mmCIF file of C-alpha atoms in Angstrom:
data_model
loop_
_atom_site.group_PDB
_atom_site.id
_atom_site.type_symbol
_atom_site.label_atom_id
_atom_site.label_comp_id
_atom_site.label_asym_id
_atom_site.label_seq_id
_atom_site.Cartn_x
_atom_site.Cartn_y
_atom_site.Cartn_z
ATOM 1 C CA UNK A 12 -17.948 -22.437 22.489
ATOM 2 C CA UNK A 13 -15.706 -24.900 25.084
ATOM 3 C CA UNK A 14 -13.801 -28.154 23.942
ATOM 4 C CA UNK A 15 -12.444 -30.673 24.863
ATOM 5 C CA UNK A 16 -15.238 -32.571 26.870
ATOM 6 C CA UNK A 17 -16.989 -35.461 25.633
ATOM 7 C CA UNK A 18 -19.548 -36.511 27.037
ATOM 8 C CA UNK A 19 -22.861 -38.868 26.041
ATOM 9 C CA UNK A 20 -25.440 -37.044 26.901
ATOM 10 C CA UNK A 21 -25.525 -32.859 27.106
ATOM 11 C CA UNK A 22 -25.752 -33.706 31.347
ATOM 12 C CA UNK A 23 -23.260 -36.095 31.577
ATOM 13 C CA UNK A 24 -20.319 -34.412 34.054
ATOM 14 C CA UNK A 25 -17.049 -35.848 32.894
ATOM 15 C CA UNK A 26 -13.739 -34.828 33.299
ATOM 16 C CA UNK A 27 -11.929 -32.624 30.608
ATOM 17 C CA UNK A 28 -9.943 -35.269 29.517
ATOM 18 C CA UNK A 29 -8.563 -32.758 26.136
ATOM 19 C CA UNK A 30 -9.831 -34.800 22.906
ATOM 20 C CA UNK A 31 -11.709 -33.126 20.990
ATOM 21 C CA UNK A 32 -15.128 -34.737 18.776
ATOM 22 C CA UNK A 33 -15.566 -33.916 14.713
ATOM 23 C CA UNK A 34 -17.305 -31.398 15.105
ATOM 24 C CA UNK A 35 -15.518 -29.261 17.361
ATOM 25 C CA UNK A 36 -11.699 -29.665 14.906
ATOM 26 C CA UNK A 37 -15.158 -29.106 11.757
ATOM 27 C CA UNK A 38 -15.099 -25.802 14.437
ATOM 28 C CA UNK A 39 -12.090 -24.793 14.510
ATOM 29 C CA UNK A 40 -11.333 -25.072 11.159
ATOM 30 C CA UNK A 41 -13.252 -23.267 9.890
ATOM 31 C CA UNK A 42 -12.730 -20.442 12.243
ATOM 32 C CA UNK A 43 -8.765 -21.062 11.061
ATOM 33 C CA UNK A 44 -8.049 -21.596 15.130
ATOM 34 C CA UNK A 45 -7.786 -25.861 14.758
ATOM 35 C CA UNK A 46 -3.633 -26.996 14.964
ATOM 36 C CA UNK A 47 -1.833 -23.641 14.116
ATOM 37 C CA UNK A 48 1.252 -22.958 12.645
ATOM 38 C CA UNK A 49 1.907 -21.554 9.248
ATOM 39 C CA UNK A 50 -0.061 -20.081 6.459
ATOM 40 C CA UNK A 51 0.719 -19.765 2.983
ATOM 41 C CA UNK A 52 -1.040 -16.570 2.023
ATOM 42 C CA UNK A 53 1.314 -16.611 -1.499
ATOM 43 C CA UNK A 54 4.532 -16.368 -2.719
ATOM 44 C CA UNK A 55 6.406 -14.896 -5.600
ATOM 45 C CA UNK A 56 9.058 -15.760 -8.099
ATOM 46 C CA UNK A 57 10.695 -11.939 -9.183
ATOM 47 C CA UNK A 58 11.790 -11.557 -12.286
ATOM 48 C CA UNK A 59 13.418 -8.273 -13.902
ATOM 49 C CA UNK A 60 10.973 -6.478 -11.615
ATOM 50 C CA UNK A 61 9.636 -5.410 -8.285
ATOM 51 C CA UNK A 62 7.582 -7.639 -5.803
ATOM 52 C CA UNK A 63 4.093 -6.493 -4.559
ATOM 53 C CA UNK A 64 1.904 -8.841 -2.083
ATOM 54 C CA UNK A 65 -0.922 -6.877 -1.962
ATOM 55 C CA UNK A 66 -3.309 -9.210 -0.173
ATOM 56 C CA UNK A 67 -2.160 -9.301 3.334
ATOM 57 C CA UNK A 68 -4.892 -10.763 5.301
ATOM 58 C CA UNK A 69 -4.428 -8.909 8.132
ATOM 59 C CA UNK A 70 -7.976 -9.155 9.825
ATOM 60 C CA UNK A 71 -7.221 -12.662 9.864
ATOM 61 C CA UNK A 72 -3.156 -13.023 10.973
ATOM 62 C CA UNK A 73 -1.392 -10.251 13.784
ATOM 63 C CA UNK A 74 1.400 -11.778 12.827
ATOM 64 C CA UNK A 75 3.276 -12.174 9.268
ATOM 65 C CA UNK A 76 6.599 -15.046 8.210
ATOM 66 C CA UNK A 77 8.295 -13.393 5.073
ATOM 67 C CA UNK A 78 10.935 -15.727 3.188
ATOM 68 C CA UNK A 79 13.215 -14.992 -0.033
ATOM 69 C CA UNK A 80 15.429 -17.080 -1.138
ATOM 70 C CA UNK A 81 17.888 -17.146 -4.739
ATOM 71 C CA UNK A 82 18.142 -13.036 -4.958
ATOM 72 C CA UNK A 83 19.707 -11.654 -7.095
ATOM 73 C CA UNK A 84 19.251 -7.822 -7.770
ATOM 74 C CA UNK A 85 19.883 -6.094 -10.624
ATOM 75 C CA UNK A 86 22.601 -2.753 -9.777
ATOM 76 C CA UNK A 87 25.823 -4.642 -8.612
ATOM 77 C CA UNK A 88 26.823 -2.458 -4.541
ATOM 78 C CA UNK A 89 23.028 -1.933 -4.000
ATOM 79 C CA UNK A 90 20.869 -3.711 -1.645
ATOM 80 C CA UNK A 91 16.975 -4.775 -0.757
ATOM 81 C CA UNK A 92 14.529 -3.322 1.004
ATOM 82 C CA UNK A 93 11.588 -3.028 1.650
ATOM 83 C CA UNK A 94 8.619 -0.242 1.741
ATOM 84 C CA UNK A 95 5.276 -0.616 3.267
ATOM 85 C CA UNK A 96 2.108 1.045 2.972
ATOM 86 C CA UNK A 97 -0.959 2.058 4.439
ATOM 87 C CA UNK A 98 -3.160 2.726 1.865
ATOM 88 C CA UNK A 99 -1.864 6.123 0.513
ATOM 89 C CA UNK A 100 0.924 4.035 -1.307
ATOM 90 C CA UNK A 101 4.120 2.915 -0.020
ATOM 91 C CA UNK A 102 5.586 5.346 3.013
ATOM 92 C CA UNK A 103 9.292 6.622 1.074
ATOM 93 C CA UNK A 104 10.060 9.498 3.034
ATOM 94 C CA UNK A 105 11.118 9.640 6.973
ATOM 95 C CA UNK A 106 8.667 6.483 7.931
ATOM 96 C CA UNK A 107 10.718 3.888 8.860
ATOM 97 C CA UNK A 108 13.341 3.183 12.336
ATOM 98 C CA UNK A 109 15.555 0.444 12.335
ATOM 99 C CA UNK A 110 18.817 -0.777 14.288
ATOM 100 C CA UNK A 111 20.439 -4.302 12.798
ATOM 101 C CA UNK A 112 24.123 -5.387 13.035
ATOM 102 C CA UNK A 113 25.626 -7.380 10.234
ATOM 103 C CA UNK A 114 28.281 -9.830 10.829
ATOM 104 C CA UNK A 115 30.770 -10.738 7.670
ATOM 105 C CA UNK A 116 33.628 -13.930 7.304
ATOM 106 C CA UNK A 117 36.065 -11.916 7.383
ATOM 107 C CA UNK A 118 35.608 -11.170 10.712
ATOM 108 C CA UNK A 119 34.626 -7.872 10.621
ATOM 109 C CA UNK A 120 31.667 -6.476 12.696
ATOM 110 C CA UNK A 121 28.634 -3.513 11.515
ATOM 111 C CA UNK A 122 25.788 -1.915 13.499
ATOM 112 C CA UNK A 123 23.777 0.663 11.654
ATOM 113 C CA UNK A 124 20.825 2.799 12.988
ATOM 114 C CA UNK A 125 18.018 5.173 11.588
ATOM 115 C CA UNK A 126 14.349 7.282 13.412
ATOM 116 C CA UNK A 127 15.024 7.922 9.997
ATOM 117 C CA UNK A 128 15.125 5.694 7.180
ATOM 118 C CA UNK A 129 12.709 5.796 2.869
ATOM 119 C CA UNK A 130 12.308 1.889 3.610
ATOM 120 C CA UNK A 131 14.349 -1.157 5.377
ATOM 121 C CA UNK A 132 16.655 -2.338 4.568
ATOM 122 C CA UNK A 133 16.690 -6.825 3.976
ATOM 123 C CA UNK A 134 21.200 -6.429 3.677
ATOM 124 C CA UNK A 135 23.023 -4.004 2.452
ATOM 125 C CA UNK A 136 25.460 -3.427 -0.680
ATOM 126 C CA UNK A 137 24.700 -6.520 -2.170
ATOM 127 C CA UNK A 138 26.712 -8.427 -5.078
ATOM 128 C CA UNK A 139 24.898 -8.693 -8.862
ATOM 129 C CA UNK A 140 26.373 -11.521 -9.237
ATOM 130 C CA UNK A 141 25.675 -15.069 -10.136
ATOM 131 C CA UNK A 142 26.591 -16.584 -7.266
ATOM 132 C CA UNK A 143 26.179 -12.989 -5.020
ATOM 133 C CA UNK A 144 22.460 -14.115 -3.764
ATOM 134 C CA UNK A 145 20.363 -13.541 -0.671
ATOM 135 C CA UNK A 146 18.258 -15.177 1.647
ATOM 136 C CA UNK A 147 16.374 -14.956 4.870
ATOM 137 C CA UNK A 148 13.560 -14.692 7.662
ATOM 138 C CA UNK A 149 11.076 -11.949 8.505
ATOM 139 C CA UNK A 150 8.659 -11.611 11.209
ATOM 140 C CA UNK A 151 6.144 -8.696 10.770
ATOM 141 C CA UNK A 152 3.745 -7.641 13.822
ATOM 142 C CA UNK A 153 1.043 -6.128 13.900
ATOM 143 C CA UNK A 154 0.317 -5.589 10.565
ATOM 144 C CA UNK A 155 -3.786 -4.176 11.120
ATOM 145 C CA UNK A 156 -5.470 -1.391 12.413
ATOM 146 C CA UNK A 157 -4.792 0.606 15.441
ATOM 147 C CA UNK A 158 -0.768 -0.902 16.491
ATOM 148 C CA UNK A 159 3.050 0.528 14.507
ATOM 149 C CA UNK A 160 3.933 -2.081 12.604
ATOM 150 C CA UNK A 161 6.640 -3.969 13.875
ATOM 151 C CA UNK A 162 9.441 -6.325 12.098
ATOM 152 C CA UNK A 163 12.586 -8.333 13.364
ATOM 153 C CA UNK A 164 14.310 -10.942 10.588
ATOM 154 C CA UNK A 165 17.680 -12.512 9.439
ATOM 155 C CA UNK A 166 19.497 -13.188 6.721
ATOM 156 C CA UNK A 167 22.600 -14.537 5.098
ATOM 157 C CA UNK A 168 23.914 -12.427 1.936
ATOM 158 C CA UNK A 169 27.469 -11.868 -0.158
ATOM 159 C CA UNK A 170 28.494 -8.280 -0.740
ATOM 160 C CA UNK A 171 29.811 -7.223 -3.458
ATOM 161 C CA UNK A 172 32.808 -7.532 -2.688
ATOM 162 C CA UNK A 173 32.351 -11.936 -2.829
ATOM 163 C CA UNK A 174 32.247 -12.044 0.929
ATOM 164 C CA UNK A 175 29.430 -13.882 2.864
ATOM 165 C CA UNK A 176 27.307 -11.420 5.484
ATOM 166 C CA UNK A 177 24.781 -12.278 7.540
ATOM 167 C CA UNK A 178 22.392 -9.748 8.972
ATOM 168 C CA UNK A 179 20.072 -9.734 12.372
ATOM 169 C CA UNK A 180 17.839 -6.808 12.916
ATOM 170 C CA UNK A 181 14.072 -5.121 13.038
ATOM 171 C CA UNK A 182 12.020 -1.567 12.902
ATOM 172 C CA UNK A 183 9.051 0.242 13.435
ATOM 173 C CA UNK A 184 6.760 1.506 10.435
ATOM 174 C CA UNK A 185 6.458 4.790 13.018
ATOM 175 C CA UNK A 186 4.464 6.737 9.617
ATOM 176 C CA UNK A 187 1.120 5.912 11.571
ATOM 177 C CA UNK A 188 -0.770 2.930 13.175
ATOM 178 C CA UNK A 189 -2.865 2.412 9.996
ATOM 179 C CA UNK A 190 -3.223 -1.455 7.940
ATOM 180 C CA UNK A 191 -0.546 -2.059 6.222
ATOM 181 C CA UNK A 192 -2.478 -2.958 3.046
ATOM 182 C CA UNK A 193 0.735 -3.882 0.204
ATOM 183 C CA UNK A 194 4.337 -5.024 1.118
ATOM 184 C CA UNK A 195 6.998 -4.387 -1.168
ATOM 185 C CA UNK A 196 10.519 -5.750 -1.913
ATOM 186 C CA UNK A 197 12.869 -4.721 -4.182
ATOM 187 C CA UNK A 198 16.434 -2.943 -5.182
ATOM 188 C CA UNK A 199 17.455 0.584 -3.068
ATOM 189 C CA UNK A 200 17.610 3.502 -5.690
ATOM 190 C CA UNK A 201 13.544 2.061 -7.137
ATOM 191 C CA UNK A 202 15.478 -0.552 -8.813
ATOM 192 C CA UNK A 203 14.526 -4.661 -9.752
ATOM 193 C CA UNK A 204 15.425 -7.506 -9.336
ATOM 194 C CA UNK A 205 16.554 -10.498 -11.029
ATOM 195 C CA UNK A 206 14.819 -13.277 -9.160
ATOM 196 C CA UNK A 207 14.466 -15.632 -6.614
ATOM 197 C CA UNK A 208 11.632 -16.283 -4.525
ATOM 198 C CA UNK A 209 9.505 -14.513 -1.615
ATOM 199 C CA UNK A 210 6.280 -16.460 0.018
ATOM 200 C CA UNK A 211 5.083 -15.041 2.282
ATOM 201 C CA UNK A 212 2.412 -16.727 5.154
ATOM 202 C CA UNK A 213 -0.081 -16.391 7.686
ATOM 203 C CA UNK A 214 0.920 -17.818 10.823
ATOM 204 C CA UNK A 215 -1.926 -18.898 12.686
ATOM 205 C CA UNK A 216 -2.767 -18.942 16.454
ATOM 206 C CA UNK A 217 -3.363 -21.995 18.706
ATOM 207 C CA UNK A 218 -6.381 -22.670 20.807
ATOM 208 C CA UNK A 219 -6.827 -21.532 24.145
#
């Protein structure tokens, strides 16, 4: 169906002025193609547990956005990490490839890379005190079947020494090209998250 043509009769010739009829809008909204932008999939408040997103709607979105806010982990000097499941349980072997850079308020810079990690890092050596919280955002691409899942991120947190750090990076799950069925957020070493808000969105396409 083509859009942007409004005429008095089906045979009337009229330049495309970019005007949508109410029927056009209704059809596009039903197909989730009207307007683009974010669509909330789920928001989870952690409470001394791990956070699992199980309804990813990978067939509806090519890109997902994950945010975390006010996250406090259970154990000092541990990290917030992400695990992905492609249908046979969460990958915890050597399936995660990543490259990231950390900048601290002291002026120091650190780079971390791996081509065979057991998870993807969202921060490193985070503190677990009340004020040592982590915040961040991640874009996840190609979660549907047929492509390797890829993701990029940025965030800020306070480490176990009370130093504020920022992180920029990304990675690839190179286990297989099956669709990602679940996303888990947890403390490193299978630990829990004391509290924090995690929200997953699908990014809607603009109509062409």
